[in-house]
Coordinates of C-alpha atoms and ligand atoms in Angstrom, one line a residue:
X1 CA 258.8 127.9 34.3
X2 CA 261.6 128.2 31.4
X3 CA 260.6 128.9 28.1
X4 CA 260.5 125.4 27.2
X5 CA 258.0 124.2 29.9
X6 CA 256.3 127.3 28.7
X7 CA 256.1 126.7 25.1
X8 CA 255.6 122.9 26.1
X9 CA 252.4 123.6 28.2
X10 CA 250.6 126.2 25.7
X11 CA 251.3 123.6 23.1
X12 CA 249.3 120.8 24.6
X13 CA 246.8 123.3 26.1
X14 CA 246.3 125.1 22.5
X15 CA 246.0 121.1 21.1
X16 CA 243.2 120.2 23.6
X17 CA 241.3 123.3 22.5
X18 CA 241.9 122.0 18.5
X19 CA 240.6 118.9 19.3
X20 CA 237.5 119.8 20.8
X21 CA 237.0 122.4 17.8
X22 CA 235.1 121.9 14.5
X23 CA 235.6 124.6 12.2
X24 CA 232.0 126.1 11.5
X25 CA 230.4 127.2 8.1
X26 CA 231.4 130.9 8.0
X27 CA 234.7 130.7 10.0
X28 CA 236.7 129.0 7.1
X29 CA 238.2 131.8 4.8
X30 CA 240.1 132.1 1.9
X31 CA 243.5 133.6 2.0
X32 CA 245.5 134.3 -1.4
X33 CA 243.1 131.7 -2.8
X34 CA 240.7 128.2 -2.6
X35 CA 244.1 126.3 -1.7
X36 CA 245.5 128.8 1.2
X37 CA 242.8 128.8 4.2
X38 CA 242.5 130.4 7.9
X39 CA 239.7 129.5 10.3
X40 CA 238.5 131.2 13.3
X41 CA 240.8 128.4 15.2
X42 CA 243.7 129.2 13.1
X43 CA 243.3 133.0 14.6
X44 CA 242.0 132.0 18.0
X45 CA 245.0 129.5 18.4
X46 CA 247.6 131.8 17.3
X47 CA 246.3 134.4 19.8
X48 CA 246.5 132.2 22.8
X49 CA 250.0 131.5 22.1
X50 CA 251.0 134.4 21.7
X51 CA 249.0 135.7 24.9
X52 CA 250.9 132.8 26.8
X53 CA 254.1 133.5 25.8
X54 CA 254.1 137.4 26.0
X55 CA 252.6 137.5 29.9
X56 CA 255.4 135.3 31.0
X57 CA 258.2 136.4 28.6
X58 CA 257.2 140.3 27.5
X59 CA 260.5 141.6 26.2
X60 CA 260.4 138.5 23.6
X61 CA 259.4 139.2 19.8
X62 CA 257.0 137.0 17.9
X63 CA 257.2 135.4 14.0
X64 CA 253.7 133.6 13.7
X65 CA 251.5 133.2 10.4
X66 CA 248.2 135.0 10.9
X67 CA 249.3 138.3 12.6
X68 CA 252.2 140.9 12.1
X69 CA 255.7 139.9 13.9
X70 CA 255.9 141.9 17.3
X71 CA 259.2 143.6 17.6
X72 CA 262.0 142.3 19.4
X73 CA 261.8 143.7 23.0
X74 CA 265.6 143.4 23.8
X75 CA 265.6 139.8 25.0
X76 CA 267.0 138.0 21.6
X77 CA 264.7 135.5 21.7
X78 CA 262.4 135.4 18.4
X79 CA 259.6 133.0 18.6
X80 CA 257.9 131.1 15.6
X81 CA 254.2 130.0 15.5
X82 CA 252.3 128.3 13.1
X83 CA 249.1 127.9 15.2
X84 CA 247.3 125.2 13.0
X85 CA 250.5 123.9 10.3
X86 CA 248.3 121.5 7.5
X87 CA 244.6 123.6 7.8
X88 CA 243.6 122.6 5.0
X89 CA 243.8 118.4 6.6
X90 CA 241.8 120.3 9.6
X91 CA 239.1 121.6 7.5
X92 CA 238.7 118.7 5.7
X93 CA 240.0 115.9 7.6
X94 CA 240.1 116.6 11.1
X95 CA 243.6 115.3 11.2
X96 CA 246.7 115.6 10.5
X97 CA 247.5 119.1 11.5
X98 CA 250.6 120.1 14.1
X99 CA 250.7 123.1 16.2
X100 CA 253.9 123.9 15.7
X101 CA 256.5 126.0 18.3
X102 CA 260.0 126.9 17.5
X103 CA 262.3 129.8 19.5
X104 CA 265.8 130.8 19.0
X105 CA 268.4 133.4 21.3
X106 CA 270.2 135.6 19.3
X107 CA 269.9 133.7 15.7
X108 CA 270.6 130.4 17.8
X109 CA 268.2 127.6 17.9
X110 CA 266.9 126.7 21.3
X111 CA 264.2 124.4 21.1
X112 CA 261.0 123.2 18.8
X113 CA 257.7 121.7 19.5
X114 CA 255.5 120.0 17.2
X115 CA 252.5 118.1 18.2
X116 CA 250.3 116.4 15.9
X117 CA 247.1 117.3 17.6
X118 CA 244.6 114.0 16.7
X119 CA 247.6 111.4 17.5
X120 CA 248.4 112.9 20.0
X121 CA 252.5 112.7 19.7
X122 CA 254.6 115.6 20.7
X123 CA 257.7 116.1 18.7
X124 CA 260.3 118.4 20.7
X125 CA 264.0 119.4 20.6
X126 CA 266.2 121.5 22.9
X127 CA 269.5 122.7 21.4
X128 CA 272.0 119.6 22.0
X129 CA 269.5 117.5 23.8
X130 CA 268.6 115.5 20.8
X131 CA 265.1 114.7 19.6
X132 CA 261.9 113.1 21.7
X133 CA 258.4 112.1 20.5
X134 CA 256.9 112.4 23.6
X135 CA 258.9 110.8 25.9
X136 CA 261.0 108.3 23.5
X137 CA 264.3 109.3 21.6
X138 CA 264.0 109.4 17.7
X139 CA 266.6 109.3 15.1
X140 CA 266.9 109.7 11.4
X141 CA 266.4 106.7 9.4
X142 CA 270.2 105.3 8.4
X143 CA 269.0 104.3 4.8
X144 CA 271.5 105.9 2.4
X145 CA 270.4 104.8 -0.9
X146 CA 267.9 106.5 -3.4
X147 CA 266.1 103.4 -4.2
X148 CA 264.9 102.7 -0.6
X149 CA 264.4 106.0 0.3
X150 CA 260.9 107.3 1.4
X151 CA 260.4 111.0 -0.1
X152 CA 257.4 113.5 1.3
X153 CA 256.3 116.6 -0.2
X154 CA 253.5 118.8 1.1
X155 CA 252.4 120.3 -2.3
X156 CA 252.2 118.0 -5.0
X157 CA 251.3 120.6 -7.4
X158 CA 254.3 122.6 -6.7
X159 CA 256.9 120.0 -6.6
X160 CA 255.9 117.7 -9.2
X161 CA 253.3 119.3 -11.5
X162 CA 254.0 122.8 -12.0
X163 CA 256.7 124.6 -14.3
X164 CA 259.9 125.4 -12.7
X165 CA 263.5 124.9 -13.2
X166 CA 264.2 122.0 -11.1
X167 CA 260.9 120.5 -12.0
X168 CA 262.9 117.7 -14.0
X169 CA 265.5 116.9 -11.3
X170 CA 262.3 116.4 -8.7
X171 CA 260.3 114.4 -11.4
X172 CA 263.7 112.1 -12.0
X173 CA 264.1 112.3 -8.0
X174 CA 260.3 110.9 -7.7
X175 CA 261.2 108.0 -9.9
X176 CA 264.5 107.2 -8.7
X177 CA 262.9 106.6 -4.7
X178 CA 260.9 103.6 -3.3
X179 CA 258.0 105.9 -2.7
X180 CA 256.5 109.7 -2.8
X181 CA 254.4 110.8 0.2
X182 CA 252.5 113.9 0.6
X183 CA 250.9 114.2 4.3
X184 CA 250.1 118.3 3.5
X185 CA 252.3 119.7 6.9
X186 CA 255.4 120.8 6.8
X187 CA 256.1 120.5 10.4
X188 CA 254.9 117.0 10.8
X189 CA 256.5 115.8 7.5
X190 CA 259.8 117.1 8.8
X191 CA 259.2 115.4 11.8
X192 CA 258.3 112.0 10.0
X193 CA 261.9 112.6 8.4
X194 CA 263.7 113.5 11.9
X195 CA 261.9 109.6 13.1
X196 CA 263.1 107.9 10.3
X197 CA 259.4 107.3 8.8
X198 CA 260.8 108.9 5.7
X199 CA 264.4 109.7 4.2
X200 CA 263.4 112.5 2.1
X201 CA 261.6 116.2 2.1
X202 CA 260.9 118.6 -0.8
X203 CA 259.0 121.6 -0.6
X204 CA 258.6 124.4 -2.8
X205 CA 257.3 127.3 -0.8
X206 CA 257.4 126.8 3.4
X207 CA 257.6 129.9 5.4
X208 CA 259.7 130.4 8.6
X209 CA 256.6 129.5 10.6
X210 CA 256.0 126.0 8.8
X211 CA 259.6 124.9 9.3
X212 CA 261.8 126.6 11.9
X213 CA 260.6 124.4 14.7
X214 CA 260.9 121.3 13.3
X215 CA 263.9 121.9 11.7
X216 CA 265.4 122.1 15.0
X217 CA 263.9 118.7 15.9
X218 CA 265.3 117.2 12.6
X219 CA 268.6 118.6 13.1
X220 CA 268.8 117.3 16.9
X221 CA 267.6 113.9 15.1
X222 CA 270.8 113.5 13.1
X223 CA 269.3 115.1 9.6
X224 CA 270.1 117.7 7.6
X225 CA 268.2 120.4 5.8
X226 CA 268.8 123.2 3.1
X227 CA 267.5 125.4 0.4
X228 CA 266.9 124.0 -2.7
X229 CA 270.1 125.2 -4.4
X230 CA 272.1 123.8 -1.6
X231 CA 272.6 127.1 0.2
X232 CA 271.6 127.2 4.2
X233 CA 267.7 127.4 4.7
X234 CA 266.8 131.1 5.8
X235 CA 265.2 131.6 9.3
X236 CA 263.9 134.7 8.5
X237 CA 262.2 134.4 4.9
X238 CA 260.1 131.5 3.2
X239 CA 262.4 129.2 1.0
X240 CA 262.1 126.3 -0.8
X241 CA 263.4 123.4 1.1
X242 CA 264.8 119.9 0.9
X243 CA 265.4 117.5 3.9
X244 CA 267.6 114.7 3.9
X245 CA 268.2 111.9 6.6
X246 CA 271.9 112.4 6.1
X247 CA 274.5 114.7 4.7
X248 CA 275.7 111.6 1.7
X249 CA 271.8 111.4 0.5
X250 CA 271.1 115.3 0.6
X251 CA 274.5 116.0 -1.5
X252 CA 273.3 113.0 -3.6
X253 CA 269.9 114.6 -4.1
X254 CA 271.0 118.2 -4.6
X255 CA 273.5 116.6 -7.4
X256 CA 270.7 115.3 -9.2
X257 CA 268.8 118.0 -9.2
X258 CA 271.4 120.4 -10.3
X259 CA 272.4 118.5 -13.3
X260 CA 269.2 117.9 -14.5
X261 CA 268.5 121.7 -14.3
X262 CA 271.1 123.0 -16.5
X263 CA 270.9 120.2 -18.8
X264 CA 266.5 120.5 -19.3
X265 CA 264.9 123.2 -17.8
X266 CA 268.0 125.8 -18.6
X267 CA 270.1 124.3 -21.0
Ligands
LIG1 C1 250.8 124.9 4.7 C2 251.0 123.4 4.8 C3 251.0 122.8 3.5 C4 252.2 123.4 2.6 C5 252.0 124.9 2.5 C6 251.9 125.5 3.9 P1 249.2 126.0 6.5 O1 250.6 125.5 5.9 O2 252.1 123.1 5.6 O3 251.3 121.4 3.6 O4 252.1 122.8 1.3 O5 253.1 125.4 1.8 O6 251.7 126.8 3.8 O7 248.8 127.2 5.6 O8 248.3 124.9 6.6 O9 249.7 126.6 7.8
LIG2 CA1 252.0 126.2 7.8
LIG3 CA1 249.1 127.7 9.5

């Protein structure tokens, strides 16, 4: 198997296992605090992935959330894992939650996997193949004005509610859209944009492991994606991050935002 039919298999085989699992009293911790958890499944999940991916692919290095990165082993292929994306949804909810896959060769993206474990859809992306939730093609929505445009942010506190300089911009942004979602998954919020269930992402903090595999499935979907200042979204280091259903709405977005920086927060 390539490493897509790979990654594909220990995907769906990791999301069985999640959604047979119930996280037990005394295998829910805290991480830097009450609003950052791990599980035992979180753990046990990322383990099994990376177990999978190592015995068929050894000289490959490995990005995921709960463990330290395994060095490259000469292959150029860096793997990304966040083994339960949304844990807080699985602690309390029971759903939505993504196991979420992305690799790249030599700084080059080659695929992403997202599945959202308790609907059961698989989001997935090879480099110039375009986007698929499961079997089926997806797109970006083609809505290119503010007012009917969907926005999603994982962490309403952080975007909306506390203090920071484009705080404004985002609050003007909120008001200026049809709508503001927050699912609480990066991956599979991404992924609602790359299917055109949404037009807009904003996240404050996201990690390479919530969004460097569905990034690659929102890029292959016809979106577009990018720090908050405008500058390209780092693979390597966490970033805030807006995501656009198209080049016009991001630029229209990321002019907003600026402006109402310098002239509240900084002026
Ligand atoms: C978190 C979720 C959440 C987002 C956080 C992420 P985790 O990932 O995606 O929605 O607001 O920034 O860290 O900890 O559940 O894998
Ligand atoms: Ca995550
Ligand atoms: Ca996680």
């Amino acid at each position: 198997m390539d490493r897509f039919d790979t990654a594909r298999a220990l995907v769906l085989a990791a999301g069985a296992r999640l959604r047979l699992a119930r996280p037990e009293a005394g295998a829910v911790w805290e991480k830097t605090g009450h609003q950052d958890l791990v599980t035992r499944c979180d753990r046990e999940t990322e383990q099994f992935l990376r177990s999978g991916i190592l015995s068929a692919f050894p000289g490959d290095a490995i990005v995921g959330e709960e463990y330290p990165a395994t060095p490259p082993g000469g292959t150029g292929c860096v793997w990304y894992l966040d083994p339960i994306d949304g844990t807080t949804n699985f602690v309390s909810q029971h759903r939505n939650y993504a196991v979420s896959v992305g690799c790249y060769q030599d700084g080059v993206p080659a695929f992403g996997l997202v599945l959202d474990v308790e609907r059961g859809a698989l989001y997935s992306a090879r480099h110039g193949g375009g986007a698929l939730r499961d079997e089926t093609p997806i797109h970006v929505s083609h809505c290119g004005v503010l007012r009917d445009a969907l926005l999603t942010t994982p962490g309403v506190l952080h975007t909306f509610l506390r203090e920071h300089p484009r705080r404004a911009g985002l609050v003007e942004l909120a008001g200026a859209v049809r709508g503001v979602r927050s699912m609480g998954c990066v991956a599979l919020e991404l992924c609602a944009v790359a299917a055109g269930e949404a037009e807009l992402f904003v996240a404050l903090r996201s990690c390479p492991w919530d969004h460097n595999a569905a990034r690659i499935i929102l890029a292959e979907a016809g979106g577009c994606i990018c720090a908050l200042d405008g500058a390209p979204l780092p693979k390597d280091t966490g970033s805030a991050v807006l995501a656009a259903c198209s080049r016009p709405l991001l630029e229209q977005v990321l002019a907003g935002i600026s402006a109402n920086t310098s002239s509240r927060e900084n002026g």
